[in-house]
Amino acid sequence: DVKVTQSSRYLVKRTGEKVFLECVQDMDHENMFWYRQDPGLGLRLIYFSYDVKMKEKGDIPEGYSVSREKKERFSLILESASTNQTSMYLCASSLRLAGIYEQYFGPGTRLTVT
Amino acid sequence: DAKTTQPNSMESNEEEPVHLPCNHSTISGTDYIHWYRQLPSQGPEYVIHGLTSNVNNRMASLAIAEDRKSSTLILHRATLRDAAVYYCILRDNTNAGKSTFGDGTTLTVKP
């Protein structure tokens, strides 16, 4: 069974803290993605990575950075958390050819910044 | 990016077929049509995808219009577990899955 796991289901952080969200996939996928999901805005792509140490900005990268040191792990970093980053964060992975292959999603991390 | 348009919500009775429509009038020749669904408190899960021909799998069927400007996801016998948000998105092999999920269609299944 394919699996994408995220380090936490729920997280509460204070404004200004540095926050790490971890994602691990066990399918040897090249592509990994971070999205955030907000009511009325759908899922919006923050960053994606198509290979180790490679990354590209998605639609809303401001306030976020990412790290991919190993193929199976993709981390999302909030350098200085703010209340407008309170959201559901979803990680996904896929094989390289995004048109042909499906994405597999993790269960999500609900982050609250107070 | 080519966009998709879906109804905000639909209702179905249990054990009846459900047809979920999606319009994508600006689809390009290299775009695949993907459908995902998101059950409550879970991440989205893949349902089905196609390019030009109709597709069937164990979860659903995908009917693609001849001009490819619209498609329909068909659940042959809706169950209560099919209640979810259904997303229709377009992907090609050059965008590494960058296409954004919209708000999708919220399907309610009544017993």
mmCIF file of C-alpha atoms in Angstrom:
data_model
loop_
_atom_site.group_PDB
_atom_site.id
_atom_site.type_symbol
_atom_site.label_atom_id
_atom_site.label_comp_id
_atom_site.label_asym_id
_atom_site.label_seq_id
_atom_site.Cartn_x
_atom_site.Cartn_y
_atom_site.Cartn_z
ATOM 1 C CA ASP A 1 0.000 0.000 0.000
ATOM 2 C CA VAL A 2 1.384 3.362 -0.982
ATOM 3 C CA LYS A 3 1.960 5.774 1.834
ATOM 4 C CA VAL A 4 2.549 9.446 2.393
ATOM 5 C CA THR A 5 2.919 10.326 6.035
ATOM 6 C CA GLN A 6 3.037 13.715 7.719
ATOM 7 C CA SER A 7 4.721 14.290 11.050
ATOM 8 C CA SER A 8 1.715 15.724 12.880
ATOM 9 C CA ARG A 9 -2.054 15.803 12.409
ATOM 10 C CA TYR A 10 -2.467 18.879 14.611
ATOM 11 C CA LEU A 11 0.039 21.561 15.549
ATOM 12 C CA VAL A 12 -0.277 24.760 17.561
ATOM 13 C CA LYS A 13 2.504 27.336 17.338
ATOM 14 C CA ARG A 14 3.010 30.912 18.436
ATOM 15 C CA THR A 15 3.522 33.891 16.144
ATOM 16 C CA GLY A 16 7.172 34.264 15.244
ATOM 17 C CA GLU A 17 8.143 30.633 15.861
ATOM 18 C CA LYS A 18 9.996 28.623 13.269
ATOM 19 C CA VAL A 19 7.841 25.695 12.202
ATOM 20 C CA PHE A 20 8.866 22.489 10.449
ATOM 21 C CA LEU A 21 6.338 20.252 8.725
ATOM 22 C CA GLU A 22 7.735 16.921 7.626
ATOM 23 C CA CYS A 23 6.501 14.623 4.889
ATOM 24 C CA VAL A 24 7.765 11.159 4.023
ATOM 25 C CA GLN A 25 6.759 8.905 1.113
ATOM 26 C CA ASP A 26 7.701 5.271 0.652
ATOM 27 C CA MET A 27 6.998 4.947 -3.081
ATOM 28 C CA ASP A 28 10.318 6.169 -4.515
ATOM 29 C CA HIS A 29 8.493 9.055 -6.200
ATOM 30 C CA GLU A 30 10.451 11.836 -7.851
ATOM 31 C CA ASN A 31 7.878 14.584 -7.341
ATOM 32 C CA MET A 32 6.781 15.892 -3.969
ATOM 33 C CA PHE A 33 4.430 18.783 -3.215
ATOM 34 C CA TRP A 34 3.218 21.001 -0.413
ATOM 35 C CA TYR A 35 -0.267 22.543 -0.564
ATOM 36 C CA ARG A 36 -2.349 24.532 1.833
ATOM 37 C CA GLN A 37 -6.107 24.228 1.950
ATOM 38 C CA ASP A 38 -8.388 27.019 3.097
ATOM 39 C CA PRO A 39 -12.191 27.259 2.912
ATOM 40 C CA GLY A 40 -13.301 28.908 -0.308
ATOM 41 C CA LEU A 41 -9.776 28.861 -1.795
ATOM 42 C CA GLY A 42 -9.326 25.179 -2.559
ATOM 43 C CA LEU A 43 -5.878 23.594 -2.449
ATOM 44 C CA ARG A 44 -3.110 25.984 -3.399
ATOM 45 C CA LEU A 45 0.394 24.854 -4.271
ATOM 46 C CA ILE A 46 3.151 26.306 -2.086
ATOM 47 C CA TYR A 47 6.258 24.516 -3.392
ATOM 48 C CA PHE A 48 7.121 21.371 -5.215
ATOM 49 C CA SER A 49 10.248 19.362 -5.785
ATOM 50 C CA TYR A 50 11.015 17.169 -8.786
ATOM 51 C CA ASP A 51 14.261 15.718 -7.458
ATOM 52 C CA VAL A 52 16.558 15.721 -4.457
ATOM 53 C CA LYS A 53 17.789 19.241 -3.674
ATOM 54 C CA MET A 54 15.578 20.651 -6.460
ATOM 55 C CA LYS A 55 12.594 22.868 -5.755
ATOM 56 C CA GLU A 56 10.256 25.185 -7.559
ATOM 57 C CA LYS A 57 7.847 27.785 -6.293
ATOM 58 C CA GLY A 58 4.175 27.157 -6.567
ATOM 59 C CA ASP A 59 1.420 29.747 -6.476
ATOM 60 C CA ILE A 60 1.894 31.013 -2.905
ATOM 61 C CA PRO A 61 5.530 30.541 -1.769
ATOM 62 C CA GLU A 62 5.809 33.753 0.256
ATOM 63 C CA GLY A 63 6.593 33.083 3.896
ATOM 64 C CA TYR A 64 7.611 29.475 3.254
ATOM 65 C CA SER A 65 10.731 27.564 2.323
ATOM 66 C CA VAL A 66 11.347 23.876 1.665
ATOM 67 C CA SER A 67 14.075 21.315 1.938
ATOM 68 C CA ARG A 68 14.582 18.021 0.143
ATOM 69 C CA GLU A 69 17.830 16.373 1.181
ATOM 70 C CA LYS A 70 16.601 12.815 0.580
ATOM 71 C CA LYS A 71 14.266 11.491 -2.078
ATOM 72 C CA GLU A 72 11.667 10.255 0.384
ATOM 73 C CA ARG A 73 11.473 13.359 2.578
ATOM 74 C CA PHE A 74 10.180 16.851 1.829
ATOM 75 C CA SER A 75 10.041 19.475 4.565
ATOM 76 C CA LEU A 76 8.045 22.686 4.652
ATOM 77 C CA ILE A 77 9.485 25.463 6.788
ATOM 78 C CA LEU A 78 7.711 28.523 8.115
ATOM 79 C CA GLU A 79 10.608 30.794 9.029
ATOM 80 C CA SER A 80 8.510 33.035 11.267
ATOM 81 C CA ALA A 81 4.970 31.798 11.671
ATOM 82 C CA SER A 82 2.151 34.285 11.352
ATOM 83 C CA THR A 83 -1.556 33.981 12.090
ATOM 84 C CA ASN A 84 -2.408 34.080 8.374
ATOM 85 C CA GLN A 85 -0.525 30.809 7.992
ATOM 86 C CA THR A 86 -3.126 29.026 10.088
ATOM 87 C CA SER A 87 -4.353 26.394 7.646
ATOM 88 C CA MET A 88 -4.495 22.740 6.660
ATOM 89 C CA TYR A 89 -1.220 21.681 5.051
ATOM 90 C CA LEU A 90 -1.168 18.736 2.679
ATOM 91 C CA CYS A 91 1.817 16.906 1.289
ATOM 92 C CA ALA A 92 1.671 14.801 -1.866
ATOM 93 C CA SER A 93 3.965 12.797 -4.115
ATOM 94 C CA SER A 94 3.857 11.428 -7.641
ATOM 95 C CA LEU A 95 5.979 9.809 -10.285
ATOM 96 C CA ARG A 96 7.678 12.268 -12.590
ATOM 97 C CA LEU A 97 5.178 12.488 -15.449
ATOM 98 C CA ALA A 98 2.423 14.430 -13.774
ATOM 99 C CA GLY A 99 -0.071 14.084 -16.589
ATOM 100 C CA ILE A 100 -0.006 10.334 -16.632
ATOM 101 C CA TYR A 101 0.531 9.509 -12.979
ATOM 102 C CA GLU A 102 -1.635 10.206 -9.989
ATOM 103 C CA GLN A 103 -0.698 12.077 -6.854
ATOM 104 C CA TYR A 104 -0.818 10.443 -3.458
ATOM 105 C CA PHE A 105 -1.667 12.682 -0.534
ATOM 106 C CA GLY A 106 -0.886 12.534 3.135
ATOM 107 C CA PRO A 107 -3.579 12.982 5.802
ATOM 108 C CA GLY A 108 -2.762 16.642 6.360
ATOM 109 C CA THR A 109 -1.487 18.764 9.234
ATOM 110 C CA ARG A 110 -3.831 21.316 10.722
ATOM 111 C CA LEU A 111 -1.621 24.171 11.876
ATOM 112 C CA THR A 112 -2.898 26.868 14.180
ATOM 113 C CA VAL A 113 -0.724 29.923 14.769
ATOM 114 C CA THR A 114 -1.747 31.989 17.793
ATOM 115 C CA ASP B 1 -3.286 27.349 -16.858
ATOM 116 C CA ALA B 2 -6.473 25.864 -18.183
ATOM 117 C CA LYS B 3 -9.282 26.095 -15.625
ATOM 118 C CA THR B 4 -12.119 23.791 -14.713
ATOM 119 C CA THR B 5 -15.649 24.654 -13.607
ATOM 120 C CA GLN B 6 -17.735 22.404 -11.384
ATOM 121 C CA PRO B 7 -21.046 22.831 -9.565
ATOM 122 C CA ASN B 8 -20.589 23.691 -5.917
ATOM 123 C CA SER B 9 -22.764 20.865 -4.662
ATOM 124 C CA MET B 10 -24.836 17.880 -5.734
ATOM 125 C CA GLU B 11 -27.097 15.407 -3.971
ATOM 126 C CA SER B 12 -27.724 11.781 -4.674
ATOM 127 C CA ASN B 13 -29.677 8.937 -3.174
ATOM 128 C CA GLU B 14 -27.853 5.873 -1.973
ATOM 129 C CA GLU B 15 -27.461 3.101 -4.563
ATOM 130 C CA GLU B 16 -28.333 5.402 -7.444
ATOM 131 C CA PRO B 17 -25.866 6.523 -10.131
ATOM 132 C CA VAL B 18 -24.242 9.933 -9.813
ATOM 133 C CA HIS B 19 -22.975 12.044 -12.696
ATOM 134 C CA LEU B 20 -20.561 14.784 -11.652
ATOM 135 C CA PRO B 21 -19.910 17.291 -14.457
ATOM 136 C CA CYS B 22 -16.792 19.335 -15.166
ATOM 137 C CA ASN B 23 -16.282 21.997 -17.821
ATOM 138 C CA HIS B 24 -12.817 22.709 -19.169
ATOM 139 C CA SER B 25 -13.368 24.714 -22.333
ATOM 140 C CA THR B 26 -9.747 25.941 -22.542
ATOM 141 C CA ILE B 27 -8.188 22.475 -22.277
ATOM 142 C CA SER B 28 -5.077 21.975 -24.381
ATOM 143 C CA GLY B 29 -4.225 18.926 -26.429
ATOM 144 C CA THR B 30 -1.686 17.688 -23.894
ATOM 145 C CA ASP B 31 -3.857 18.062 -20.768
ATOM 146 C CA TYR B 32 -4.991 14.952 -18.964
ATOM 147 C CA ILE B 33 -8.267 15.176 -17.040
ATOM 148 C CA HIS B 34 -7.825 14.006 -13.459
ATOM 149 C CA TRP B 35 -10.435 13.469 -10.760
ATOM 150 C CA TYR B 36 -9.710 13.337 -7.065
ATOM 151 C CA ARG B 37 -11.970 13.185 -4.061
ATOM 152 C CA GLN B 38 -11.516 14.271 -0.487
ATOM 153 C CA LEU B 39 -13.333 12.492 2.287
ATOM 154 C CA PRO B 40 -13.911 14.383 5.538
ATOM 155 C CA SER B 41 -10.729 14.871 7.567
ATOM 156 C CA GLN B 42 -8.524 13.211 4.950
ATOM 157 C CA GLY B 43 -6.215 14.257 2.171
ATOM 158 C CA PRO B 44 -7.459 14.006 -1.416
ATOM 159 C CA GLU B 45 -7.318 10.600 -3.074
ATOM 160 C CA TYR B 46 -6.996 9.790 -6.753
ATOM 161 C CA VAL B 47 -10.136 8.537 -8.480
ATOM 162 C CA ILE B 48 -9.486 8.333 -12.212
ATOM 163 C CA HIS B 49 -7.916 10.132 -15.145
ATOM 164 C CA GLY B 50 -8.087 10.132 -18.928
ATOM 165 C CA LEU B 51 -6.916 11.892 -22.058
ATOM 166 C CA THR B 52 -9.407 11.313 -24.861
ATOM 167 C CA SER B 53 -11.178 8.004 -24.418
ATOM 168 C CA ASN B 54 -13.637 7.047 -21.725
ATOM 169 C CA VAL B 55 -12.050 5.234 -18.803
ATOM 170 C CA ASN B 56 -13.289 2.756 -16.232
ATOM 171 C CA ASN B 57 -11.746 1.548 -13.006
ATOM 172 C CA ARG B 58 -12.977 -0.072 -9.835
ATOM 173 C CA MET B 59 -14.001 3.262 -8.323
ATOM 174 C CA ALA B 60 -15.691 5.080 -11.170
ATOM 175 C CA SER B 61 -16.018 5.810 -14.871
ATOM 176 C CA LEU B 62 -14.875 8.904 -16.717
ATOM 177 C CA ALA B 63 -16.780 10.044 -19.771
ATOM 178 C CA ILE B 64 -14.928 12.609 -21.900
ATOM 179 C CA ALA B 65 -16.740 14.696 -24.494
ATOM 180 C CA GLU B 66 -15.562 14.322 -28.067
ATOM 181 C CA ASP B 67 -14.259 17.916 -28.131
ATOM 182 C CA ARG B 68 -12.716 17.377 -24.667
ATOM 183 C CA LYS B 69 -14.241 20.581 -23.365
ATOM 184 C CA SER B 70 -16.181 18.747 -20.692
ATOM 185 C CA SER B 71 -16.117 15.492 -18.783
ATOM 186 C CA THR B 72 -18.316 13.587 -16.371
ATOM 187 C CA LEU B 73 -17.324 11.420 -13.447
ATOM 188 C CA ILE B 74 -19.802 8.591 -13.007
ATOM 189 C CA LEU B 75 -20.277 6.720 -9.760
ATOM 190 C CA HIS B 76 -22.412 3.772 -10.753
ATOM 191 C CA ARG B 77 -24.014 3.127 -7.366
ATOM 192 C CA ALA B 78 -23.451 5.805 -4.773
ATOM 193 C CA THR B 79 -22.847 4.702 -1.205
ATOM 194 C CA LEU B 80 -22.729 6.788 1.943
ATOM 195 C CA ARG B 81 -18.941 6.438 1.846
ATOM 196 C CA ASP B 82 -18.884 8.302 -1.463
ATOM 197 C CA ALA B 83 -19.929 11.526 0.262
ATOM 198 C CA ALA B 84 -16.928 13.775 -0.376
ATOM 199 C CA VAL B 85 -15.640 16.779 -2.270
ATOM 200 C CA TYR B 86 -14.818 15.829 -5.864
ATOM 201 C CA TYR B 87 -12.160 17.768 -7.751
ATOM 202 C CA CYS B 88 -11.657 17.879 -11.500
ATOM 203 C CA ILE B 89 -8.230 19.172 -12.554
ATOM 204 C CA LEU B 90 -6.102 19.287 -15.679
ATOM 205 C CA ARG B 91 -2.532 18.073 -15.785
ATOM 206 C CA ASP B 92 0.107 17.808 -18.465
ATOM 207 C CA ASN B 93 3.535 16.233 -18.324
ATOM 208 C CA THR B 94 5.356 19.551 -18.336
ATOM 209 C CA ASN B 95 3.889 21.143 -15.260
ATOM 210 C CA ALA B 96 4.905 18.528 -12.681
ATOM 211 C CA GLY B 97 1.468 18.618 -11.136
ATOM 212 C CA LYS B 98 1.380 22.359 -10.530
ATOM 213 C CA SER B 99 -2.290 22.714 -11.363
ATOM 214 C CA THR B 100 -4.318 24.036 -8.493
ATOM 215 C CA PHE B 101 -7.348 22.290 -7.074
ATOM 216 C CA GLY B 102 -10.436 24.514 -7.082
ATOM 217 C CA ASP B 103 -13.337 24.202 -4.655
ATOM 218 C CA GLY B 104 -14.712 21.064 -6.298
ATOM 219 C CA THR B 105 -18.210 19.626 -5.964
ATOM 220 C CA THR B 106 -19.488 18.588 -2.566
ATOM 221 C CA LEU B 107 -21.467 15.386 -3.024
ATOM 222 C CA THR B 108 -24.081 14.531 -0.422
ATOM 223 C CA VAL B 109 -25.469 10.995 -0.458
ATOM 224 C CA LYS B 110 -28.826 10.470 1.197
ATOM 225 C CA PRO B 111 -29.803 7.090 2.631
#
